[in-house]
Structures are given as structure tokens and as C-alpha cells.
Amino acid sequence: MSKSKVIPSSCDDLRGYAEHELVKRGEAPADRHADLLKLVHELQVHKIELEMQNEALREAQADIEDGHRFADLYEFAPVGYLSVAADSRIRLCNRAAASLLDLPGAKLNGQFLAAYVAPDAVSTFNTFLARMFADDGRQSCEIRLLPKHRRRPLVVLIEAVTDREMKMCNLAISDISALKNAEEALREQKEFFRLVAENIDGFIAVLDSQGRRIYNSPSYMRLLGERDTTGSISFADVHPADRGRVEEAFCQTIATGVGQHLEYRFMTKNGDVCLMESHGSVVCDALGQVKYVVVLSRDITERQEAAEKIHHLAFHDLLTQLPNRLTLHDRLQHAMAASKRSGRYGALLFLDLDHFKPLNDAHGHEAGDRLLIEAAQRIVKCVREMDTVARFGGDEFVVMLGELDVDFSASLAQAELVAEKIRAALADPYFLDTVTCAGLTRRVEHRCTASIGVTLFLNHERSLEEVLKSADRAMYQSKAGGRDRVSYAASQ
């Protein structure tokens, strides 16, 4: 509003003011025609009087409009406004306040605000109101209100200032129920996340877009040695051989917004290496940019070891740890394919232990198992690392020799040399520790020779089954010929 001029209220004062204003403007009456000049003078004075009256009217109208605007702002404000006496009697309220208390404003005036306060908050409200009338300045408090027709209370924030002249306290009331509910929901979510993070069978890490640690679950902290890792680069604990692959996966997650799944080796606080499986997911900001990467990991070392053990059991004999029949078939197929490429012969030796059954009958299966284990070890020592020794079943073994020679006779001579070496090794006596029925340990000496059949193969001239049958027939020739000998297939 513009600065107001002091306008005289009476007609005499107004005329005097106009006369004075006319003199200030320098408009003196002319010397001739005194009456005419006097009339002009009167008109000029009257003009100034009208100007001053119009200015006063404009200022009064502006004050009225400002009052209307203030009234509208007060009445239609989204915040509840109340003016209360020291006893909490409501003197004035706007629509928002009436809506919060669920009553028309006309019915609300004259009632006590304390009557709408939740019983457990009345004492707090009365203390707050008394303090407002005792002290100057702005103050605030949070209380629960019980509107007339609502079942659930409202949580409101009251901000107050005291009007000493009017002996009232002006209150601004904001409904913060939704905010309080959101805070409670957030608290519950944090508590839920804390319980999950502390009890999950795995590890949770939150990384920023640079791969720095923002949060580690308690389980992760124990894995890392309880040290404060906030802000550290997470890749530092990855095995050096896998670090580049993990960093590449992380960068791809940041670039695409799609979490990655990978397995890698992780270095623990005591220097051990474990196998970790991790799944990443992203948290984006309002612009859709990746802000955080949440990584859920678990130690799969035992699972991997179990899988490797199962795989080993599937392809190896449980007792002797030699390749089993399934592995033999696979390697024989590969050896036949390699023979086709190189033109070199391969050989298959079929072995059956002689006099094995009497050992089982006399000393039990434990003694027989010990002999089979030692026999397997003796055979392995007689061949090259590239060759295959397999347990075919029972007391039968198969030896596959690969990459012998391009000449049949030379290859047969090489196979014969290995076969005789194996026969001699298996013919040496076995000294086996057994346990008697009384629980005593007893060493048993047993002699067990081997009947061996040999066949050569080249390329796929014969099928895998035919090669096995050929060696098997040759082995039976050794059995029929008196055992402890090597026989060769009639047709190669």
C-alpha cells in the first residue's frame, strides 16, 4: 500500500489545507479583475480539495481490498488457523480448522479446543497452551486430535504465537498424520530390512555407481573381518584372476541398468578363497540414472565341491577312484577319433584277476576291497599319464593305450610290453590288513595274478563294442590257457 497523506477531516481544515497547497503550487491570484480572480482561486482550491478527497477514497478502497484478500487467505488457507483464549475456548477459526475438527466453523466458535484433544495428550496440550500465554515467541508441539465424527485420531503439528493485545493465542494446525504414517512405515521397513540382513543366509552389499561400498550386511562384515569398509572399492576383495571379469560385469550393470549374475572367487579375511555367487540389481534416481547397485551374494564353495564330487562319482568307481565304464566308453570314442586323425594305433587291454574269489570267501569283502584298491594302484603305475585305467566291474579292469605307432607290429610290441609289465606287477604278493571277528588286526598274504587280453584299434574300422568284445575274448583265452598270461585277439 502507498504511503498515506494526512487529510483534514473537517471542511474548514480541508479548505485551509487546500489554501496552503495552492500557495505551495505558486498559483497566486492575478491583479486585475479581483472578483474573477477570486472565483478562479475558489475553483482551484476546490479542485485541490477534490484531489485530496479522491486520494483518500482510493487509499480507503485499497485498505478494504487488502482486508478482503487477507480474509480470503485466512479463510481458504490449506492450514487450519485458530484463535483461542487461555482456557482453549475457540474465538475464531478458518475452514481448514473446522474441517480438521469435523464441524462447521459457526458451531466450532465458543467451544473448547481441549475437548478435541486425545485423552492421553490433554496434559501435554494444556501445558503447551499455558506456556504460550506465559511466554513470548513462537512455539510448536505435536499432539493427537479426535475429530467429532472420526474413529481414528489425527496427528497434528501446532505452531503458535500469542497476541498479548487481544489476549488470544493464534494457532496454525497442520495434519501430519500421513507424514507420521509414512515415518512409521519407513521405520517398519528399516526394521524388516535389518532383520532380513542380519538373518539371511548370504551377504548383502550396496555399492555406489563407482563400485564403492555404501552398506554391508553383518554377515558380510564378519566375512571381511569386521573392519569398516564404507567407501572402499568392493573389487579389492575379489581374487585377482577374476577381478577384471567382475569389474566388467559391474560396468555393464551401470551402463544398461540390468543386474548381472556371475560366479567368482572371493578372498576372506584369513586369506582363504571361497567361491561366491552374486546377483546384482539397480536403484535409479528420479532421472532414471543408476544410483546404487544392490548385490546379493552367497558362498557356494560347499555346493561347488559337492557338485564336483557328484560329477566325480558319476564318472569314477567309488572304491578304486578309477574311471568307470561310462568314462571308459567316452575316452575310447575320443581315442578312436584321435587315431583317425593321426593314423596311429591304439590298444585295449582287458584284465581279470585270478584267484580273487577265495580271498573274499576266506577273509571277507573288506580284504577283497583292499586288494582291488592296491591292484588299481599297481596298474596305474605301469602306464603313461595319458593312458586310461578303468574298473570295468567286479574284479575286471580295462587299460586303454593311445597314440602308439602308425605301424601295426610296432604298436603291438608296445602294447605287449605294457601288458607284461602289468601282469608282473599284479603277480606280486599282496599283504592286506584285516580285522578279525574279535576286533584284532591281522595281516594276510594273498597271491592274485591276472589274465589279460589285448586288441589293437585304428580309426573306426571296428565299433567300440566290437573292440571291447575282441579284448574280452582274448582275456578268456588267457583264462583258458592257464591264467597269469597275456593273449592277443586273433583278428585285429
Coordinates of C-alpha atoms in Angstrom, one line a residue:
M1 CA 0.0 0.0 0.0
S2 CA 1.3 3.5 -0.9
K3 CA 2.2 6.0 1.9
S4 CA -0.9 7.8 3.1
K5 CA -1.2 11.6 3.3
V6 CA -2.8 13.2 6.3
I7 CA -6.2 14.5 5.0
P8 CA -8.1 17.0 7.2
S9 CA -11.4 15.7 8.4
S10 CA -13.4 19.0 8.7
C11 CA -14.5 21.3 5.9
D12 CA -12.7 24.3 7.5
D13 CA -9.5 22.3 7.9
L14 CA -9.8 20.9 4.4
R15 CA -10.2 24.4 3.0
G16 CA -7.2 25.7 4.9
Y17 CA -5.2 22.7 3.7
A18 CA -6.2 23.5 0.1
E19 CA -5.3 27.2 0.5
H20 CA -1.9 26.2 1.8
E21 CA -1.5 23.7 -1.0
L22 CA -2.4 26.3 -3.6
V23 CA 0.3 28.7 -2.2
K24 CA 2.9 25.8 -2.4
R25 CA 2.0 25.3 -6.1
G26 CA 2.7 29.1 -6.7
E27 CA -0.7 29.9 -8.2
A28 CA -1.3 33.5 -6.8
P29 CA -4.4 35.5 -7.9
A30 CA -4.0 37.9 -10.7
D31 CA -4.0 41.7 -10.1
R32 CA -6.9 42.6 -12.4
H33 CA -10.5 41.7 -12.1
A34 CA -10.4 40.7 -8.4
D35 CA -13.8 39.0 -8.5
L36 CA -12.8 36.8 -11.4
L37 CA -9.6 36.0 -9.8
K38 CA -11.3 35.2 -6.6
L39 CA -13.6 32.8 -8.4
V40 CA -10.7 31.2 -10.1
H41 CA -9.0 30.9 -6.8
E42 CA -12.1 29.2 -5.3
L43 CA -12.2 26.8 -8.2
Q44 CA -8.5 25.9 -7.8
V45 CA -9.0 25.4 -4.1
H46 CA -12.0 23.2 -4.8
K47 CA -10.0 21.2 -7.3
I48 CA -7.3 20.5 -4.8
E49 CA -10.0 19.6 -2.2
L50 CA -11.4 17.1 -4.7
E51 CA -8.0 15.6 -5.5
M52 CA -7.3 15.1 -1.8
Q53 CA -10.7 13.5 -1.3
N54 CA -10.2 11.1 -4.3
E55 CA -6.8 10.1 -3.0
A56 CA -8.3 9.4 0.5
L57 CA -11.1 7.3 -1.2
R58 CA -8.5 5.3 -3.2
E59 CA -6.5 4.6 -0.1
A60 CA -9.6 3.5 1.8
Q61 CA -10.6 1.3 -1.0
A62 CA -7.1 -0.3 -1.1
D63 CA -7.3 -0.9 2.6
I64 CA -10.7 -2.6 2.1
E65 CA -9.4 -4.8 -0.7
D66 CA -6.3 -5.7 1.3
G67 CA -8.7 -6.7 4.1
H68 CA -10.7 -8.9 1.8
R69 CA -7.6 -10.5 0.4
F70 CA -6.4 -11.2 3.9
A71 CA -9.8 -12.6 4.9
D72 CA -9.7 -14.9 1.8
L73 CA -6.2 -16.0 2.5
Y74 CA -7.2 -16.8 6.1
E75 CA -10.5 -18.4 5.3
F76 CA -9.3 -20.6 2.4
A77 CA -5.8 -21.4 3.6
P78 CA -4.9 -25.1 3.5
V79 CA -3.6 -24.8 7.0
G80 CA -6.0 -24.7 9.9
Y81 CA -6.0 -21.4 11.8
L82 CA -7.5 -20.9 15.2
S83 CA -7.5 -18.1 17.8
V84 CA -8.1 -19.4 21.3
A85 CA -8.3 -17.9 24.8
A86 CA -6.3 -19.1 27.7
D87 CA -8.9 -21.7 28.6
S88 CA -8.7 -23.1 25.0
R89 CA -12.0 -21.6 24.1
I90 CA -12.1 -21.0 20.3
R91 CA -12.7 -17.4 19.3
L92 CA -12.0 -17.6 15.6
C93 CA -11.3 -20.4 13.1
N94 CA -11.0 -20.9 9.3
R95 CA -12.4 -23.6 7.1
A96 CA -9.4 -25.8 7.2
A97 CA -9.5 -25.8 11.1
A98 CA -13.2 -26.6 11.0
S99 CA -12.6 -29.4 8.5
L100 CA -9.9 -30.9 10.7
L101 CA -12.3 -31.0 13.7
D102 CA -15.2 -32.2 11.5
L103 CA -17.6 -29.3 12.5
P104 CA -18.8 -26.2 10.7
G105 CA -16.9 -23.1 11.8
A106 CA -20.0 -21.4 13.2
K107 CA -20.5 -24.3 15.6
L108 CA -16.9 -24.5 16.5
N109 CA -16.6 -20.9 17.7
G110 CA -17.1 -20.8 21.5
Q111 CA -16.1 -24.5 22.0
F112 CA -13.0 -25.7 23.9
L113 CA -10.2 -26.9 21.7
A114 CA -9.0 -29.2 24.6
A115 CA -12.3 -31.2 24.2
Y116 CA -11.0 -32.4 20.8
V117 CA -7.6 -33.5 22.1
A118 CA -6.9 -37.2 22.6
P119 CA -7.2 -38.1 26.3
D120 CA -3.5 -39.1 26.5
A121 CA -2.4 -35.8 25.0
V122 CA -4.6 -33.4 27.1
S123 CA -2.0 -32.8 29.7
T124 CA 0.6 -32.0 27.0
F125 CA -1.7 -29.6 25.3
N126 CA -2.7 -27.7 28.4
T127 CA 1.0 -27.3 29.4
F128 CA 1.7 -26.1 25.9
L129 CA -1.1 -23.5 26.0
A130 CA -0.2 -22.3 29.4
R131 CA 3.4 -21.8 28.3
M132 CA 2.2 -19.8 25.3
F133 CA 0.3 -17.3 27.4
A134 CA 3.2 -17.1 29.9
D135 CA 6.0 -16.6 27.4
D136 CA 6.5 -14.7 24.2
G137 CA 7.8 -16.1 20.9
R138 CA 6.7 -18.9 18.6
Q139 CA 6.4 -22.4 19.9
S140 CA 5.2 -25.7 18.5
C141 CA 4.1 -29.2 19.6
E142 CA 2.7 -32.4 18.2
I143 CA -0.5 -33.8 19.6
R144 CA -3.3 -36.1 18.6
L145 CA -6.8 -34.7 17.9
L146 CA -10.0 -36.6 18.0
P147 CA -12.4 -35.1 15.4
K148 CA -16.1 -35.4 16.3
H149 CA -17.2 -38.0 13.7
R150 CA -13.9 -39.8 13.0
R151 CA -12.7 -43.1 14.6
R152 CA -9.0 -42.6 14.2
P153 CA -7.2 -39.7 15.7
L154 CA -5.2 -37.1 13.7
V155 CA -1.6 -36.3 14.4
V156 CA -1.2 -32.6 14.1
L157 CA 1.6 -30.1 14.4
I158 CA 0.5 -26.9 16.3
E159 CA 2.6 -23.8 15.8
A160 CA 1.5 -20.9 18.0
V161 CA 2.1 -17.2 18.7
T162 CA 0.5 -15.1 21.4
D163 CA -1.5 -11.9 20.7
R164 CA -1.0 -10.0 24.0
E165 CA -3.2 -7.1 23.0
M166 CA -6.2 -9.4 22.1
K167 CA -5.4 -11.8 24.9
M168 CA -5.5 -14.7 22.5
C169 CA -3.2 -17.4 21.1
N170 CA -3.1 -17.8 17.4
L171 CA -2.6 -21.4 16.3
A172 CA -1.6 -22.9 13.0
I173 CA -2.6 -26.6 12.8
S174 CA -1.3 -28.9 10.1
D175 CA -2.4 -32.5 9.7
I176 CA 0.8 -34.6 9.7
S177 CA -0.9 -38.0 10.1
A178 CA 0.2 -39.1 6.6
L179 CA 3.7 -38.0 7.4
K180 CA 3.7 -39.8 10.7
N181 CA 2.2 -42.9 9.0
A182 CA 4.9 -42.7 6.3
E183 CA 7.6 -42.4 9.0
E184 CA 6.2 -45.4 10.9
A185 CA 6.1 -47.4 7.6
L186 CA 9.7 -46.4 6.9
R187 CA 10.7 -47.4 10.4
E188 CA 9.0 -50.8 10.0
Q189 CA 10.7 -51.2 6.6
K190 CA 14.1 -50.4 8.1
E191 CA 13.4 -52.9 10.9
F192 CA 12.3 -55.5 8.5
F193 CA 15.3 -54.9 6.3
R194 CA 17.6 -55.1 9.4
L195 CA 16.1 -58.4 10.4
V196 CA 16.4 -59.8 6.9
A197 CA 20.0 -58.5 6.5
E198 CA 21.1 -60.0 9.9
N199 CA 19.5 -63.4 9.4
I200 CA 19.8 -64.0 5.7
D201 CA 21.9 -67.0 4.6
G202 CA 24.1 -64.8 2.4
F203 CA 25.6 -61.4 2.0
I204 CA 24.1 -58.1 1.1
A205 CA 26.2 -55.2 -0.2
V206 CA 25.1 -51.8 -1.5
L207 CA 27.5 -50.1 -3.9
D208 CA 27.5 -46.6 -5.5
S209 CA 28.0 -46.1 -9.2
Q210 CA 31.8 -46.3 -8.8
G211 CA 31.7 -49.6 -7.0
R212 CA 32.4 -48.1 -3.5
R213 CA 30.8 -49.8 -0.6
I214 CA 27.8 -47.9 1.0
Y215 CA 26.5 -50.7 3.1
N216 CA 27.5 -54.2 4.1
S217 CA 25.2 -56.7 5.9
P218 CA 26.5 -58.0 9.3
S219 CA 27.3 -61.4 7.6
Y220 CA 29.5 -59.5 5.1
M221 CA 31.2 -57.6 7.9
R222 CA 32.1 -60.9 9.5
L223 CA 33.4 -62.3 6.2
L224 CA 35.5 -59.1 5.8
G225 CA 36.9 -59.2 9.3
E226 CA 34.5 -56.6 11.0
R227 CA 36.6 -53.7 9.6
D228 CA 34.9 -50.5 8.4
T229 CA 34.7 -50.8 4.6
T230 CA 32.5 -47.9 3.9
G231 CA 33.8 -46.0 0.9
S232 CA 36.2 -48.8 -0.1
I233 CA 36.3 -50.3 -3.5
S234 CA 34.4 -53.6 -3.4
F235 CA 36.5 -55.3 -6.2
A236 CA 39.6 -55.3 -3.9
D237 CA 38.4 -58.5 -2.2
V238 CA 37.8 -60.4 -5.4
H239 CA 40.5 -62.9 -6.4
P240 CA 43.0 -61.1 -8.8
A241 CA 42.3 -63.7 -11.6
D242 CA 38.6 -62.9 -11.5
R243 CA 38.7 -59.2 -10.7
G244 CA 38.6 -57.9 -14.3
R245 CA 35.6 -60.0 -15.1
V246 CA 33.7 -58.8 -12.0
E247 CA 34.6 -55.1 -12.8
E248 CA 33.4 -55.6 -16.4
A249 CA 30.0 -57.1 -15.2
F250 CA 29.6 -54.1 -12.8
C251 CA 30.3 -51.6 -15.5
Q252 CA 27.8 -53.3 -17.7
T253 CA 25.2 -53.1 -15.0
I254 CA 25.7 -49.4 -14.6
A255 CA 25.6 -48.8 -18.4
T256 CA 22.5 -50.9 -19.0
G257 CA 20.6 -50.8 -15.7
V258 CA 20.3 -54.6 -15.8
G259 CA 21.8 -56.6 -13.0
Q260 CA 24.3 -59.3 -13.7
H261 CA 24.7 -62.9 -12.3
L262 CA 28.1 -64.3 -12.0
E263 CA 30.4 -66.6 -10.0
Y264 CA 33.9 -65.7 -8.9
R265 CA 36.5 -66.4 -6.3
F266 CA 36.5 -64.2 -3.2
M267 CA 39.3 -63.7 -0.7
T268 CA 38.3 -63.8 3.0
K269 CA 39.9 -62.0 6.0
N270 CA 42.1 -65.0 6.8
G271 CA 43.4 -65.5 3.3
D272 CA 41.1 -68.3 2.3
V273 CA 39.5 -68.4 -1.1
C274 CA 35.8 -69.2 -1.4
L275 CA 33.6 -69.4 -4.5
M276 CA 30.9 -66.6 -4.5
E277 CA 27.7 -66.4 -6.5
S278 CA 26.3 -62.8 -6.8
H279 CA 23.1 -61.3 -8.2
G280 CA 23.0 -57.6 -8.8
S281 CA 20.0 -55.2 -9.1
V282 CA 19.9 -51.4 -9.5
V283 CA 18.3 -48.5 -7.7
C284 CA 17.8 -45.5 -10.0
D285 CA 17.2 -41.8 -9.2
A286 CA 14.4 -39.6 -10.5
L287 CA 16.1 -39.2 -13.9
G288 CA 16.5 -42.9 -14.4
Q289 CA 20.2 -43.0 -13.8
V290 CA 21.7 -45.8 -11.7
K291 CA 22.5 -44.5 -8.3
Y292 CA 23.1 -47.7 -6.3
V293 CA 23.7 -51.4 -7.1
V294 CA 22.4 -53.9 -4.6
V295 CA 24.4 -57.1 -4.6
L296 CA 23.1 -60.3 -3.0
S297 CA 25.8 -62.9 -2.7
R298 CA 26.2 -66.4 -1.2
D299 CA 29.1 -68.7 -0.6
I300 CA 28.7 -71.7 -2.9
T301 CA 32.1 -73.3 -2.1
E302 CA 30.5 -76.3 -0.4
R303 CA 27.8 -76.6 -3.2
Q304 CA 30.5 -76.5 -5.9
E305 CA 32.6 -79.1 -4.0
A306 CA 29.5 -81.3 -3.7
A307 CA 28.7 -80.9 -7.4
E308 CA 32.3 -81.8 -8.3
K309 CA 32.1 -84.8 -6.0
I310 CA 28.8 -85.9 -7.6
H311 CA 30.3 -85.4 -11.0
H312 CA 33.3 -87.4 -10.0
L313 CA 31.2 -90.2 -8.6
A314 CA 29.2 -90.3 -11.8
F315 CA 32.3 -91.0 -13.9
H316 CA 34.5 -92.8 -11.4
D317 CA 34.5 -96.0 -9.4
L318 CA 33.7 -95.3 -5.8
L319 CA 36.1 -97.9 -4.4
T320 CA 39.2 -97.5 -6.5
Q321 CA 38.6 -93.9 -7.7
L322 CA 39.4 -95.1 -11.3
P323 CA 37.3 -94.0 -14.2
N324 CA 34.2 -96.2 -14.5
R325 CA 32.7 -97.9 -17.5
L326 CA 30.9 -94.8 -18.7
T327 CA 34.1 -92.8 -18.7
L328 CA 35.9 -95.6 -20.5
H329 CA 33.4 -95.6 -23.3
D330 CA 33.7 -91.8 -23.7
R331 CA 37.5 -91.9 -23.7
L332 CA 37.6 -94.8 -26.1
Q333 CA 35.4 -92.9 -28.5
H334 CA 37.8 -89.9 -28.3
A335 CA 40.8 -92.2 -28.7
M336 CA 39.3 -93.8 -31.9
A337 CA 38.7 -90.3 -33.3
A338 CA 42.3 -89.2 -32.5
S339 CA 43.5 -92.4 -34.2
K340 CA 41.7 -91.4 -37.3
R341 CA 43.4 -88.0 -37.3
S342 CA 46.9 -89.2 -36.5
G343 CA 46.9 -92.6 -38.2
R344 CA 48.4 -94.2 -35.0
Y345 CA 47.1 -97.4 -33.4
G346 CA 45.6 -97.7 -30.0
A347 CA 45.4 -100.7 -27.8
L348 CA 42.8 -102.0 -25.3
L349 CA 43.8 -104.4 -22.5
F350 CA 41.1 -106.3 -20.7
L351 CA 42.2 -107.7 -17.3
D352 CA 40.5 -110.2 -15.0
L353 CA 42.1 -111.0 -11.6
D354 CA 42.8 -114.7 -11.0
H355 CA 42.1 -116.3 -7.6
F356 CA 40.2 -113.3 -6.3
K357 CA 37.1 -115.1 -5.0
P358 CA 39.0 -117.2 -2.5
L359 CA 40.2 -114.1 -0.7
N360 CA 36.6 -112.8 -0.3
D361 CA 35.4 -116.2 0.9
A362 CA 38.2 -116.6 3.4
H363 CA 38.6 -113.1 4.7
G364 CA 35.5 -111.1 3.7
H365 CA 34.7 -108.3 1.3
E366 CA 36.9 -105.8 3.2
A367 CA 40.0 -107.7 2.4
G368 CA 38.8 -108.0 -1.2
D369 CA 38.2 -104.3 -1.4
R370 CA 41.7 -103.6 -0.1
L371 CA 43.2 -105.9 -2.8
L372 CA 41.2 -104.2 -5.6
I373 CA 42.4 -100.8 -4.4
E374 CA 46.0 -101.9 -4.4
A375 CA 45.7 -103.7 -7.8
A376 CA 44.3 -100.5 -9.3
Q377 CA 47.3 -98.5 -7.9
R378 CA 49.8 -101.1 -9.4
I379 CA 48.2 -100.9 -12.8
V380 CA 48.2 -97.1 -12.9
K381 CA 52.0 -97.1 -12.1
C382 CA 52.6 -99.3 -15.2
V383 CA 51.1 -96.9 -17.8
R384 CA 51.5 -93.3 -19.0
E385 CA 49.6 -90.4 -17.6
M386 CA 47.8 -90.0 -21.0
D387 CA 46.5 -93.6 -20.8
T388 CA 43.3 -94.7 -19.1
V389 CA 42.9 -97.3 -16.4
A390 CA 39.2 -98.1 -15.7
R391 CA 37.4 -100.5 -13.4
F392 CA 35.0 -102.4 -15.6
G393 CA 33.2 -104.1 -12.8
G394 CA 33.9 -106.7 -10.1
D395 CA 37.5 -107.8 -10.4
E396 CA 37.8 -106.7 -14.1
F397 CA 39.9 -103.7 -15.3
V398 CA 40.4 -102.2 -18.7
V399 CA 43.5 -100.3 -19.8
M400 CA 43.4 -98.1 -22.9
L401 CA 46.7 -97.1 -24.6
G402 CA 46.5 -94.3 -27.1
E403 CA 48.8 -92.8 -29.8
L404 CA 51.1 -95.9 -30.2
D405 CA 52.6 -96.1 -33.7
V406 CA 51.5 -95.9 -37.3
D407 CA 52.9 -99.4 -37.8
F408 CA 50.8 -102.4 -36.6
S409 CA 53.7 -104.6 -35.5
A410 CA 55.4 -101.7 -33.6
S411 CA 52.1 -100.9 -31.9
L412 CA 51.5 -104.5 -30.9
A413 CA 55.0 -104.7 -29.5
Q414 CA 54.4 -101.6 -27.4
A415 CA 51.1 -103.0 -26.1
E416 CA 52.8 -106.3 -25.3
L417 CA 55.4 -104.5 -23.3
V418 CA 52.8 -102.7 -21.1
A419 CA 50.7 -105.8 -20.7
E420 CA 53.6 -107.9 -19.5
K421 CA 54.6 -105.1 -17.1
I422 CA 51.1 -105.1 -15.7
R423 CA 50.9 -108.9 -15.4
A424 CA 54.2 -109.0 -13.5
A425 CA 53.1 -106.2 -11.1
L426 CA 49.8 -107.9 -10.3
A427 CA 51.5 -111.2 -9.7
D428 CA 53.5 -109.9 -6.7
P429 CA 52.0 -110.9 -3.4
Y430 CA 49.5 -108.7 -1.6
F431 CA 49.8 -108.0 2.2
L432 CA 46.5 -107.0 3.4
D433 CA 45.5 -105.8 6.9
T434 CA 42.2 -107.4 8.0
V435 CA 40.1 -107.2 11.2
T436 CA 39.0 -110.5 12.8
C437 CA 35.7 -111.1 14.5
A438 CA 37.3 -110.4 17.8
G439 CA 38.3 -107.0 16.6
L440 CA 42.0 -107.8 16.2
T441 CA 44.1 -106.6 13.2
R442 CA 45.7 -109.3 11.2
R443 CA 47.9 -109.1 8.1
V444 CA 47.1 -111.6 5.3
E445 CA 49.3 -112.5 2.4
H446 CA 47.5 -113.3 -0.8
R447 CA 48.7 -114.1 -4.3
C448 CA 46.5 -112.9 -7.1
T449 CA 47.5 -113.0 -10.8
A450 CA 45.8 -111.5 -13.8
S451 CA 44.6 -112.9 -17.2
I452 CA 45.0 -110.2 -19.8
G453 CA 43.5 -109.9 -23.3
V454 CA 44.9 -107.4 -25.8
T455 CA 43.5 -105.9 -29.1
L456 CA 44.5 -103.0 -31.3
F457 CA 42.2 -100.5 -32.9
L458 CA 42.7 -97.9 -35.6
N459 CA 40.2 -95.2 -36.6
H460 CA 36.7 -96.6 -36.6
E461 CA 37.4 -99.8 -38.5
R462 CA 35.5 -101.5 -35.7
S463 CA 32.9 -100.2 -33.4
L464 CA 33.5 -99.5 -29.7
E465 CA 31.5 -102.6 -28.7
E466 CA 33.5 -104.8 -31.1
V467 CA 36.8 -103.5 -29.7
L468 CA 35.7 -104.3 -26.2
K469 CA 34.4 -107.8 -27.2
S470 CA 37.7 -108.5 -29.0
A471 CA 39.8 -107.7 -25.9
D472 CA 37.3 -109.7 -23.7
R473 CA 37.6 -112.8 -25.9
A474 CA 41.4 -112.5 -25.8
M475 CA 41.2 -112.3 -22.0
Y476 CA 39.2 -115.5 -21.8
Q477 CA 41.9 -117.2 -24.0
S478 CA 44.4 -116.3 -21.2
K479 CA 42.0 -117.8 -18.6
A480 CA 41.6 -121.0 -20.7
G481 CA 45.4 -121.2 -21.2
G482 CA 46.2 -121.4 -17.5
R483 CA 45.8 -117.8 -16.3
D484 CA 48.6 -115.3 -15.4
R485 CA 49.3 -114.7 -19.0
V486 CA 48.7 -112.2 -21.9
S487 CA 46.7 -113.3 -25.0
Y488 CA 46.1 -111.3 -28.2
A489 CA 43.0 -111.0 -30.4
A490 CA 43.0 -113.3 -33.4
S491 CA 41.8 -110.7 -35.9
Q492 CA 42.9 -107.1 -35.4

